[in-house]
XYZ file of C-alpha atoms in Angstrom:
575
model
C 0.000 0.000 0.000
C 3.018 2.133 0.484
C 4.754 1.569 -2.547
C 1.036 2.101 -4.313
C 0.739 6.043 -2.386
C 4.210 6.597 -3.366
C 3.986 5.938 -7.391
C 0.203 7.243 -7.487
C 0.985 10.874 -5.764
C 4.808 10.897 -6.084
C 5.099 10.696 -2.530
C 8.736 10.367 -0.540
C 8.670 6.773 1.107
C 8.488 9.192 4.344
C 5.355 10.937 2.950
C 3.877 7.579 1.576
C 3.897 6.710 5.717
C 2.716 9.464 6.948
C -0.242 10.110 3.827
C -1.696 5.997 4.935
C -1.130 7.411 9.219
C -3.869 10.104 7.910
C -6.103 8.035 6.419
C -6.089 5.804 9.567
C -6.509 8.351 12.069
C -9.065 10.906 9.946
C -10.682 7.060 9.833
C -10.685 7.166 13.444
C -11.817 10.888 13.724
C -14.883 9.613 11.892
C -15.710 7.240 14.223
C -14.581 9.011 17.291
C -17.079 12.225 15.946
C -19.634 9.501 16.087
C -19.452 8.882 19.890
C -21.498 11.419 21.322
C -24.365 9.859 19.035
C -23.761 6.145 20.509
C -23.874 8.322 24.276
C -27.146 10.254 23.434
C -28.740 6.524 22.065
C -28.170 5.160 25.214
C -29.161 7.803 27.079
C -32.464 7.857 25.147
C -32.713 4.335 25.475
C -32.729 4.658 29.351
C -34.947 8.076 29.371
C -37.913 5.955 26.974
C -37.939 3.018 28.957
C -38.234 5.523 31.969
C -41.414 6.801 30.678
C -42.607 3.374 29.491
C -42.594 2.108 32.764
C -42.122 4.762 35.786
C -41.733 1.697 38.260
C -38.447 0.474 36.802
C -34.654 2.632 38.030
C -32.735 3.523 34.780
C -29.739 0.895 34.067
C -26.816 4.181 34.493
C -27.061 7.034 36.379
C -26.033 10.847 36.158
C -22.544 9.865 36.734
C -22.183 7.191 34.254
C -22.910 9.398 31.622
C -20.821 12.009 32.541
C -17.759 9.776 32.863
C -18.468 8.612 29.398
C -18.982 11.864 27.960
C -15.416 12.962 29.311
C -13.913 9.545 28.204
C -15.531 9.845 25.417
C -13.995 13.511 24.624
C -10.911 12.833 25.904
C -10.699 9.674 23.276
C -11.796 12.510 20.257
C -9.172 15.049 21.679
C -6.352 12.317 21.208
C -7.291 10.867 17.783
C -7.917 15.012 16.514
C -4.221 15.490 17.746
C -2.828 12.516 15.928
C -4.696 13.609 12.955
C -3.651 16.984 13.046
C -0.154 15.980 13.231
C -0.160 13.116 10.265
C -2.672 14.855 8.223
C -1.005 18.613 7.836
C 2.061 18.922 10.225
C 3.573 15.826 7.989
C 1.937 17.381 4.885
C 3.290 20.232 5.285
C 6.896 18.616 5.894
C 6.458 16.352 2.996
C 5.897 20.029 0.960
C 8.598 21.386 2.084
C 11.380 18.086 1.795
C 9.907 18.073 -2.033
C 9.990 21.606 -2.797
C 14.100 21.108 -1.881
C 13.912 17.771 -3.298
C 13.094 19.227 -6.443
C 15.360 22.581 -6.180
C 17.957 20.004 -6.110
C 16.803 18.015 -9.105
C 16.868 21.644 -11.033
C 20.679 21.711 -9.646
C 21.322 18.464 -11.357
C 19.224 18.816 -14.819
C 21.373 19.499 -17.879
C 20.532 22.823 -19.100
C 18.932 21.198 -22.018
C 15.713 20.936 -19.559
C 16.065 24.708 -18.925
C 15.489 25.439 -22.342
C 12.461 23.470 -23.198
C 10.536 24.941 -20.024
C 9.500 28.298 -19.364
C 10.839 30.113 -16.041
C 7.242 31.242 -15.221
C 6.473 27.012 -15.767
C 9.022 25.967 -13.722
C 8.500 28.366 -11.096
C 4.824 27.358 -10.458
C 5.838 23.858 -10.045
C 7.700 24.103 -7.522
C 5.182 26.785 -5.685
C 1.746 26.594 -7.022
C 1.937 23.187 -7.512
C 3.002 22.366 -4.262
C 0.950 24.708 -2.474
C -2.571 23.317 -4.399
C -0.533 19.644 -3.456
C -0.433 20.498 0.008
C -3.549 21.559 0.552
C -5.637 18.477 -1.087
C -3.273 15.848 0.615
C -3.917 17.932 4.230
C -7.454 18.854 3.450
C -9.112 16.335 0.634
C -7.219 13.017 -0.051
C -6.298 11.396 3.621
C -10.081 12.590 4.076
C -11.720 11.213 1.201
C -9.960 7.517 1.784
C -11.114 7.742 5.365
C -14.304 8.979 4.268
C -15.251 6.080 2.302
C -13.902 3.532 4.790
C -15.837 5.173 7.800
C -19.236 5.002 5.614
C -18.401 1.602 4.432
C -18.091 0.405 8.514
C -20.989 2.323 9.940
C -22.880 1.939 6.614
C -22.734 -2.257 7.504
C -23.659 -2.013 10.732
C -26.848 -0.047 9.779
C -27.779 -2.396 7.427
C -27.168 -5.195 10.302
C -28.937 -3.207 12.881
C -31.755 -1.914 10.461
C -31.757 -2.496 6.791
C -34.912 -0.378 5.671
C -33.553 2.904 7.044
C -29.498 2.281 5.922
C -30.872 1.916 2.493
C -33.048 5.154 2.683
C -30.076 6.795 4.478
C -27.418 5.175 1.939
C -28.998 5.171 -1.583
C -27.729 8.641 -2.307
C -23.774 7.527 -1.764
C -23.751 5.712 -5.059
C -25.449 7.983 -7.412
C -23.545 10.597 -6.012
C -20.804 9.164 -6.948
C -21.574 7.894 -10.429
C -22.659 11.348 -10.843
C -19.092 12.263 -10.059
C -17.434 9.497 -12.282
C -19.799 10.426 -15.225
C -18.520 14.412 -15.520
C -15.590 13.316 -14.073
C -13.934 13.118 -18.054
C -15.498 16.397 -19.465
C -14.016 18.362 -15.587
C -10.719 16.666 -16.767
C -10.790 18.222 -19.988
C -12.411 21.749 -19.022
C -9.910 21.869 -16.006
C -6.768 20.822 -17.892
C -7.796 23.082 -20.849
C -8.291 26.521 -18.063
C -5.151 25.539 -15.919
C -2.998 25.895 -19.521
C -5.051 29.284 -20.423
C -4.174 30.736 -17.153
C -0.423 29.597 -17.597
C -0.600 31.674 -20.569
C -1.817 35.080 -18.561
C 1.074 34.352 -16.284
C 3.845 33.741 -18.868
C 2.689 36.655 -21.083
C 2.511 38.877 -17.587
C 6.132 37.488 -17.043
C 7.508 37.805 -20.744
C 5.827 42.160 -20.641
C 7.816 42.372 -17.218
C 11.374 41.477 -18.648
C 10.941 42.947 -21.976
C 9.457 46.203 -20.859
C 12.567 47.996 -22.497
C 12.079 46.697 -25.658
C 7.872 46.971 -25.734
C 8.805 50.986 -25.127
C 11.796 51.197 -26.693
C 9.328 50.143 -30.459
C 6.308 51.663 -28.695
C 4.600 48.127 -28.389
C 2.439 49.036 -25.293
C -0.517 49.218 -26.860
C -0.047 45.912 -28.776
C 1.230 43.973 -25.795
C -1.800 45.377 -23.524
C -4.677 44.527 -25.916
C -2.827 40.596 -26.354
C -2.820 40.704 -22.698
C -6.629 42.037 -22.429
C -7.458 39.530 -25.068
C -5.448 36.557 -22.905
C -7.361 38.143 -19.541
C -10.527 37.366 -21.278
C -10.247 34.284 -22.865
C -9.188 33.173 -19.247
C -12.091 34.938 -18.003
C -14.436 33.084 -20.156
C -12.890 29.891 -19.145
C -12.979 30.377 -15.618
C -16.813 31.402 -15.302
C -17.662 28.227 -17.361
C -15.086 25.922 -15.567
C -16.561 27.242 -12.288
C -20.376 27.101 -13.624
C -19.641 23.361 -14.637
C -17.953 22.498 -11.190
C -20.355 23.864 -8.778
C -23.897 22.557 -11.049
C -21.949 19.020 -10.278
C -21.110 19.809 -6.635
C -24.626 21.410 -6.218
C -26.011 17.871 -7.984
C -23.953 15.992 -5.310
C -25.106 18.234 -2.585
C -29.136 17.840 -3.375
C -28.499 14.057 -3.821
C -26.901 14.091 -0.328
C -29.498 16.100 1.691
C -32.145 13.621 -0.014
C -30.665 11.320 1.837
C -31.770 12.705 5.226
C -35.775 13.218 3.223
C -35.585 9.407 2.455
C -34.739 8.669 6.255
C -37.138 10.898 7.589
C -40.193 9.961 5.316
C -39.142 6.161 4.988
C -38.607 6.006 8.804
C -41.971 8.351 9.749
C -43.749 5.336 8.055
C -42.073 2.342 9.327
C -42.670 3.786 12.734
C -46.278 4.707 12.500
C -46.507 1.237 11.110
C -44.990 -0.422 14.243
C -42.025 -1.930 12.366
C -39.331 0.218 14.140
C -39.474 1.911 18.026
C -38.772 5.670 18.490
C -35.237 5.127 19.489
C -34.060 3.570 16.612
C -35.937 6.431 14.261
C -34.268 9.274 16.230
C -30.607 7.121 15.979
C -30.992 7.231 12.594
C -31.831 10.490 12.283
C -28.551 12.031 14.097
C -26.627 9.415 12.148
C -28.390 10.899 8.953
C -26.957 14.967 9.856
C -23.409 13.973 10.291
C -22.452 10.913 7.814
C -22.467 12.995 4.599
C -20.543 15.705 6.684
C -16.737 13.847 5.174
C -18.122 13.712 1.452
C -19.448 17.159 1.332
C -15.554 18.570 2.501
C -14.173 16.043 -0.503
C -17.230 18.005 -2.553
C -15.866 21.409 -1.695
C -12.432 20.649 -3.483
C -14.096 18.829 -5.975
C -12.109 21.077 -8.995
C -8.885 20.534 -7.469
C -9.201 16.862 -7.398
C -9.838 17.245 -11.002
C -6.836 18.668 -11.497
C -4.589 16.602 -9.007
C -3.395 14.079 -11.675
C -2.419 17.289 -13.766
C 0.023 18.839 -10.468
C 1.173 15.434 -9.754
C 2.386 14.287 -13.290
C 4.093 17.545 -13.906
C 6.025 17.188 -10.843
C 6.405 13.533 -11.321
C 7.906 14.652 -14.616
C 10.564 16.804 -13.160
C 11.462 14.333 -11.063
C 11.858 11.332 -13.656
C 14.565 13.672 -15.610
C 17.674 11.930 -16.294
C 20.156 13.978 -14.320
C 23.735 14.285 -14.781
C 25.902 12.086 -12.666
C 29.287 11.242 -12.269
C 32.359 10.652 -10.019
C 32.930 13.957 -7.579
C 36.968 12.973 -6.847
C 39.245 12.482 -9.870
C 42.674 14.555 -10.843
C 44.296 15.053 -13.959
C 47.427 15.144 -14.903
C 47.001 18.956 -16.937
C 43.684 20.765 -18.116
C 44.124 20.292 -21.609
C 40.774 20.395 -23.205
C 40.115 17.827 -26.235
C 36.952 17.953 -28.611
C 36.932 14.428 -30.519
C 34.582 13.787 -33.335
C 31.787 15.831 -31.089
C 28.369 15.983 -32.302
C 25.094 18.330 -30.572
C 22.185 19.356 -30.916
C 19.468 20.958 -28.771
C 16.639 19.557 -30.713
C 16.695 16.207 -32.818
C 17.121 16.872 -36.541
C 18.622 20.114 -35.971
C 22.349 19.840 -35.891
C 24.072 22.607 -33.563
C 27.956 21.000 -33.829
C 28.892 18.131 -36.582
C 31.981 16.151 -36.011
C 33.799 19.048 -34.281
C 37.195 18.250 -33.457
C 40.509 20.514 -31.682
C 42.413 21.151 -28.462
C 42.766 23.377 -25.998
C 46.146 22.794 -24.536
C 47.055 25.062 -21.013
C 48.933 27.412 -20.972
C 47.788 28.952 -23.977
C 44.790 30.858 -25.476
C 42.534 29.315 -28.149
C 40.114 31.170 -29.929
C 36.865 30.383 -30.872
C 35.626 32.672 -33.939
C 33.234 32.988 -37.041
C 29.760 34.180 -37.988
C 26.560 34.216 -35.426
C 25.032 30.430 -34.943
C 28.298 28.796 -35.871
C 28.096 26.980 -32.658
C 30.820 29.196 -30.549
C 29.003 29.631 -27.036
C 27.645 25.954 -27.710
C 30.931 24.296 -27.791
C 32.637 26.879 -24.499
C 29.377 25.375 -23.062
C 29.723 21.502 -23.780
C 33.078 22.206 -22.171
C 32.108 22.756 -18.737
C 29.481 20.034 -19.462
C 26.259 22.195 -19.433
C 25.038 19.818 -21.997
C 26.083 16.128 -22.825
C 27.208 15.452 -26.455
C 25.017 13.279 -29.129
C 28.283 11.355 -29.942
C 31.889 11.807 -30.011
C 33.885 12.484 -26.752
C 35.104 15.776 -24.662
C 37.817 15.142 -22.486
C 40.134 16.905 -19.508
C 43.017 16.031 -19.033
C 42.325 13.012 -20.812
C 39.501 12.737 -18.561
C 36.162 11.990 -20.206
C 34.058 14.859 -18.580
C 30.663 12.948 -19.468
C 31.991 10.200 -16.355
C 32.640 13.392 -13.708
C 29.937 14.891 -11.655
C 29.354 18.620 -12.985
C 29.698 20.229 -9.572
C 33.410 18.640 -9.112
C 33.647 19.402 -12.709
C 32.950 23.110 -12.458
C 35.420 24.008 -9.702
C 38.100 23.709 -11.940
C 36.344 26.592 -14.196
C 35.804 30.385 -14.560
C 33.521 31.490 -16.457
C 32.610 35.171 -18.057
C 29.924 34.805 -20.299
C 28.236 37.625 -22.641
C 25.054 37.413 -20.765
C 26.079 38.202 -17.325
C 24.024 37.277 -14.666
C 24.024 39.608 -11.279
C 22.115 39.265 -7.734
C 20.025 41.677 -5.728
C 23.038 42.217 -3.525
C 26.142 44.201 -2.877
C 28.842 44.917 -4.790
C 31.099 42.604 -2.672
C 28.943 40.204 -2.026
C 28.299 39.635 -6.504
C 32.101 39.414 -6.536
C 32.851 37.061 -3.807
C 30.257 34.487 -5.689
C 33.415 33.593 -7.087
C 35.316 32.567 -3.834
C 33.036 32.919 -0.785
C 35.492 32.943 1.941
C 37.504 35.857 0.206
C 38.549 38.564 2.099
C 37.871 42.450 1.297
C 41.385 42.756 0.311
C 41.149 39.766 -2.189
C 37.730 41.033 -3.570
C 39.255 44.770 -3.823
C 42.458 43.629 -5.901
C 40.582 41.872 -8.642
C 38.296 44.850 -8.862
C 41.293 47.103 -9.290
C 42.530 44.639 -11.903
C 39.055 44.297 -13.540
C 38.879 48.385 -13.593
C 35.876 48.404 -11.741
C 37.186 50.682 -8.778
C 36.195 53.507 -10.870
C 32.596 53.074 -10.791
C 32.356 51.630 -7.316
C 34.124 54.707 -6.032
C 31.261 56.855 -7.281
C 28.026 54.524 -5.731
C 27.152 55.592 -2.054
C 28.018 52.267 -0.470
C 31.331 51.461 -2.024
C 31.339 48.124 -1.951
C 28.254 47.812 0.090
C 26.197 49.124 -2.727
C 23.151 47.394 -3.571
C 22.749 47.543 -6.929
C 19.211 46.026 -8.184
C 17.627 42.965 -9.594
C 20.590 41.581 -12.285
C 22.548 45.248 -11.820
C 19.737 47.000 -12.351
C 21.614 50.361 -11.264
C 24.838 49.630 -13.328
C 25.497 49.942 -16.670
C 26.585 46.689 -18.904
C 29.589 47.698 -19.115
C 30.066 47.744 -15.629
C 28.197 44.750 -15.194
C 30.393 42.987 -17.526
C 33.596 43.993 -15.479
C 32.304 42.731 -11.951
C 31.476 39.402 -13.855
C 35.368 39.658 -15.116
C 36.522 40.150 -11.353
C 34.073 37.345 -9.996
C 36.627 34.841 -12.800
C 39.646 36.553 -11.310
C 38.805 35.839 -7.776
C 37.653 32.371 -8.365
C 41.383 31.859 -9.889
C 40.704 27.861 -11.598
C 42.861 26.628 -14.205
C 40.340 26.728 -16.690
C 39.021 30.377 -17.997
C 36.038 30.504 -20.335
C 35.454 34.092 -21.967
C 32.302 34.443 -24.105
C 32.149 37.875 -25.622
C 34.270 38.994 -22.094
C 34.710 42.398 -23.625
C 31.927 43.344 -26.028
C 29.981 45.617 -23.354
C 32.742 48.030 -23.054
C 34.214 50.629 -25.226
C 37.766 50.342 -26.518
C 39.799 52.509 -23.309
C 38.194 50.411 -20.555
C 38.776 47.372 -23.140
C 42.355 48.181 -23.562
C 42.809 48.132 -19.961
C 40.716 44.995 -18.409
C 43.201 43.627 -21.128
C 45.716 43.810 -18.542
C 43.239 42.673 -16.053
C 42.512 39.385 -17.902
C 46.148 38.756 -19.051
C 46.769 38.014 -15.112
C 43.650 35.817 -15.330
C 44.577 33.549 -17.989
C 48.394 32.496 -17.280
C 49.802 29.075 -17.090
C 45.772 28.454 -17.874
C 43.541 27.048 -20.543
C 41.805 29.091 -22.114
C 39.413 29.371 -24.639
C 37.972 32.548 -25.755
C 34.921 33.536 -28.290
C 35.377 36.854 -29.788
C 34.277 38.899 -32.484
C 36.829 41.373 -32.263
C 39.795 40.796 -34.238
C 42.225 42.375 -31.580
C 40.711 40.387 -28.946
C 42.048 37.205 -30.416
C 45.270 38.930 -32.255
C 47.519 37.251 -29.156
C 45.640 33.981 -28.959
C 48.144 30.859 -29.348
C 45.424 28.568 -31.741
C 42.462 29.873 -33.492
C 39.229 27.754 -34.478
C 36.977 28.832 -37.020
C 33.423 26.898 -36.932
C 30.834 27.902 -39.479
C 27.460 25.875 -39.430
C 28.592 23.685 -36.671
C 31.767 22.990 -38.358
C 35.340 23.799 -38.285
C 36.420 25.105 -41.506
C 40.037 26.416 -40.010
C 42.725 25.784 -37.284
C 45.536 27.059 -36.816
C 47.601 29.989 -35.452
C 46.477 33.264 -35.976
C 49.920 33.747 -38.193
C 48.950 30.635 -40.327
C 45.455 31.707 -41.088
C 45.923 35.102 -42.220
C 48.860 33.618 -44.317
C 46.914 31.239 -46.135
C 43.552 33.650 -46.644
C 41.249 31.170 -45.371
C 38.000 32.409 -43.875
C 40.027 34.122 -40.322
C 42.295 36.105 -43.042
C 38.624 37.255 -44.713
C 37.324 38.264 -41.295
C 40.367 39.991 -40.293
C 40.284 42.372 -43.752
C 36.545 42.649 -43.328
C 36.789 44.102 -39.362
C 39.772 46.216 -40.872
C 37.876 47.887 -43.733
């Protein structure tokens, strides 16, 4: 049964325990909520057959039944407690273990993953998702199990104790239900078809929030607005019907439910004017009748969400069935030479990214990646540091295949200044020491000097305490582009990757972060994409890939010599 909670709602082993604890003690709850109704029977019992016959004593006293009422309490208090704690204290643990469960699942995805889902996607499974999760498995599911269990126990000792009325009180359970199992295909498909519509609102609120510069910048705020107004009510539309559909079903349930009690009351007014049943057993059935529907009616109020629970859980489920990438965290190398052999990629199948791509990057020396946009530059500095795995061939270090080492142990060993730089809501210091996080001011200030950004954190407020705004809001790319530079310095790992390191600045501060990354790249491997010509004038080997291909190799002497495509480039930049 474990193993069957675990697969079905993607449940820890831990959470599988604790979800089948709720359903056993909400089971209990049931029951217990059903004592004071055994007390008042026997009370009633005692009280009629006082007033049948005034010469007989009643079989228990005042203080009987107030010792059994306490007990009695005292029993519910217990049983609430446990279910309390199994049905949302451990709920809400098992959210929170698989909210980190799954932050660390991100942490091990290939980036591939990243770029087939949408941030805005991702982000509400890990929050939405869980939070709808986590309230159905504290609120609905434990509840719903123990809700048919309970009515399947007391509903067989009705029958036992008196058939006529358990079939006027239970008739309604079963329609109700096929009522629920009939619509239960076309509240799939309205409730799948509204939760994608409103991931659409969200996404295109999202995608108008980070490209606000650009929607001004071509005066697209009118267009943008009336997609969004048109997205708001197409949403609209499908949330007044998905809601109209729900609640005529849970209003359907309801009615079915409360004729229950009718049926009880009518069916049981007749069998007692007929003789066939005595008062006590009417009125038992009657206060049975007001709370057994009590458990289906809170299932009823989260009727929707259950619709959509199989949607939540196979997303997540999803996420968490991701191949991941694995490998061994210790291994050394004998250097950090970097070798490409026969390497093919691609980030979708049938579309080729890199075809049989083949060089080295030795260390100690600089090798250049260059040629026209889409040649598959930034792809291949990537597949280096393994933020991919290769369709075939084989990328080694050191003569270490990097596909067999764990990317964490892989990725200390590399700095990395890509053209997109990527900066935190925090200080100054605090973006810079991302690259060694026990550095000390002194550290952090020295590869700031040598990454000529004490110029412009001089002029901020703070100094180095300077806030400076969701990805470096306040700074300018340029400057944003230098503390990523200084981040690579501090970090100091025998493997430098430099995507486009210098194309945010103009050519003085260029000229002298050249200095700056001269310190950074000795006795190292490097290997640098570049558009500039000057940028890669010094480089030791130069690669030129065009359509996912090299087409050159060589020094940068050798290629201009024999005016290949690097010579071309070189007279183009110069003209």
């Amino acid at each position: 049964m474990i193993n069957y909670f675990r697969k079905r709602y993607a449940l820890s082993e831990r959470g599988s325990q604790d979800f089948v604890k709720a359903i056993i003690f909400n089971f209990l709850l049931n029951i217990a909520l059903m004592l004071p109704a055994v007390l008042i029977f026997l009370f009633l019992e005692d009280y009629l057959r006082l007033l049948e016959n005034a010469n007989i004593s009643a079989n228990n006293g005042f203080w009987y039944y107030l010792i059994m009422g306490i007990a009695f309490m005292i029993i519910t208090y217990i049983i609430a407690v446990m279910q309390y704690n199994s049905s949302f204290t451990a709920v809400y643990t098992e959210s929170g273990n698989k909210r980190v469960a799954l932050a660390e699942k991100l942490r091990q995805l290939p980036l591939a993953f990243f770029g087939e889902k949408n941030l805005s996607d991702l982000t509400a499974t890990i929050m939405e998702d869980n939070t709808m999760l986590e309230g159905l498995f504290s609120h609905t599911v434990p509840q719903l199990y123990a809700s048919a269990m309970s009515l399947t126990l007391v509903g067989v000792g009705l029958f036992f104790y008196q058939w006529q009325l358990a079939l006027a009180m239970l008739w309604v359970v079963p329609v109700a239900w096929a009522v629920f199992l009939i619509s239960k295909k076309a509240m799939n498909k309205g409730v799948l078809k509204h939760y994608h519509v409103k991931r659409e609102v969200t996404e295109s609120i999202q995608e108008g929030i980070e490209s606000i510069q650009e929607i001004k910048a071509y005066n697209g705020e009118k267009a943008y607005l009336n997609n969004l107004s048109n997205k708001l009510r197409n949403y609209e539309k499908m949330l007044i019907r998905t809601e109209l559909f729900t609640s005529s079903i849970i209003n359907l349930s309801y009615t079915l439910l409360r004729l229950g009690l009718a049926s009880v009351i009518i069916s049981g007014a007749y069998l007692l004017s007929t003789g066939q049943i005595e008062l006590i057993v009417y009125l038992i059935f009657l206060m049975v009748s007001a709370s057994i529907y009590n458990p289906i009616n809170d299932a009823l109020n989260n009727f929707a969400a259950l619709m959509i629970l199989d949607v939540r859980i196979n997303r997540m489920r999803e996420m968490e069935e991701m191949p991941i990438q694995q490998g061994k965290t210790e291994y050394s190398v004998p250097n950090y030479d970097i070798e490409f052999k026969n390497v093919d990629f691609s980030y979708e199948e049938g579309k080729s990214v890199l075809s049989d791509v083949s060089f080295t990057a030795k260390q100690g020396e600089v090798t250049a990646l260059v040629g026209p946009s889409g040649g598959g530059k930034t792809t291949a500095t990537k597949l280096a540091a393994r933020f991919w795995d290769i369709n075939a061939g084989n990328i080694t270090l050191g003569g270490e295949d990097i596909s067999k080492i764990d990317p964490e142990a892989l990725l200390k060993n590399y700095s990395i200044v890509f053209q997109d730089v990527l900066l935190f809501n925090a200080s100054i210091a605090d973006n810079i020491r991302i690259g060694k996080k026990d550095a000390s001011d002194e550290e952090i200030k020295r590869v700031a000097r040598l990454a000529q950004c004490e110029e412009f954190i001089n002029r901020m407020p703070n100094g180095y305490d300077t806030l400076i705004g969701e990805n470096g809001a306040t700074l300018s790319g340029g400057e944003r582009q230098r503390i990523s530079i200084a981040r690579a310095m501090l970090k100091d790992a025998p493997i430098v990757l430099l995507d486009e390191a210098t194309a945010s600045l103009d050519v003085e501060n260029e000229t002298k972060i050249q200095a700056g990354i001269s310190e950074l790249i000795k006795n190292k491997t490097v290997l640098i994409i570049a558009h500039r010509m000057r940028t890669v004038a010094n480089a030791h080997k130069v690669i030129v890939l065009r359509d996912g291909k090299v087409s050159e190799s060589g020094s940068p002497s050798e290629l201009i010599a024999a005016g290949g495509e690097f010579a071309n480039m070189l007279n183009r930049q110069k003209q």
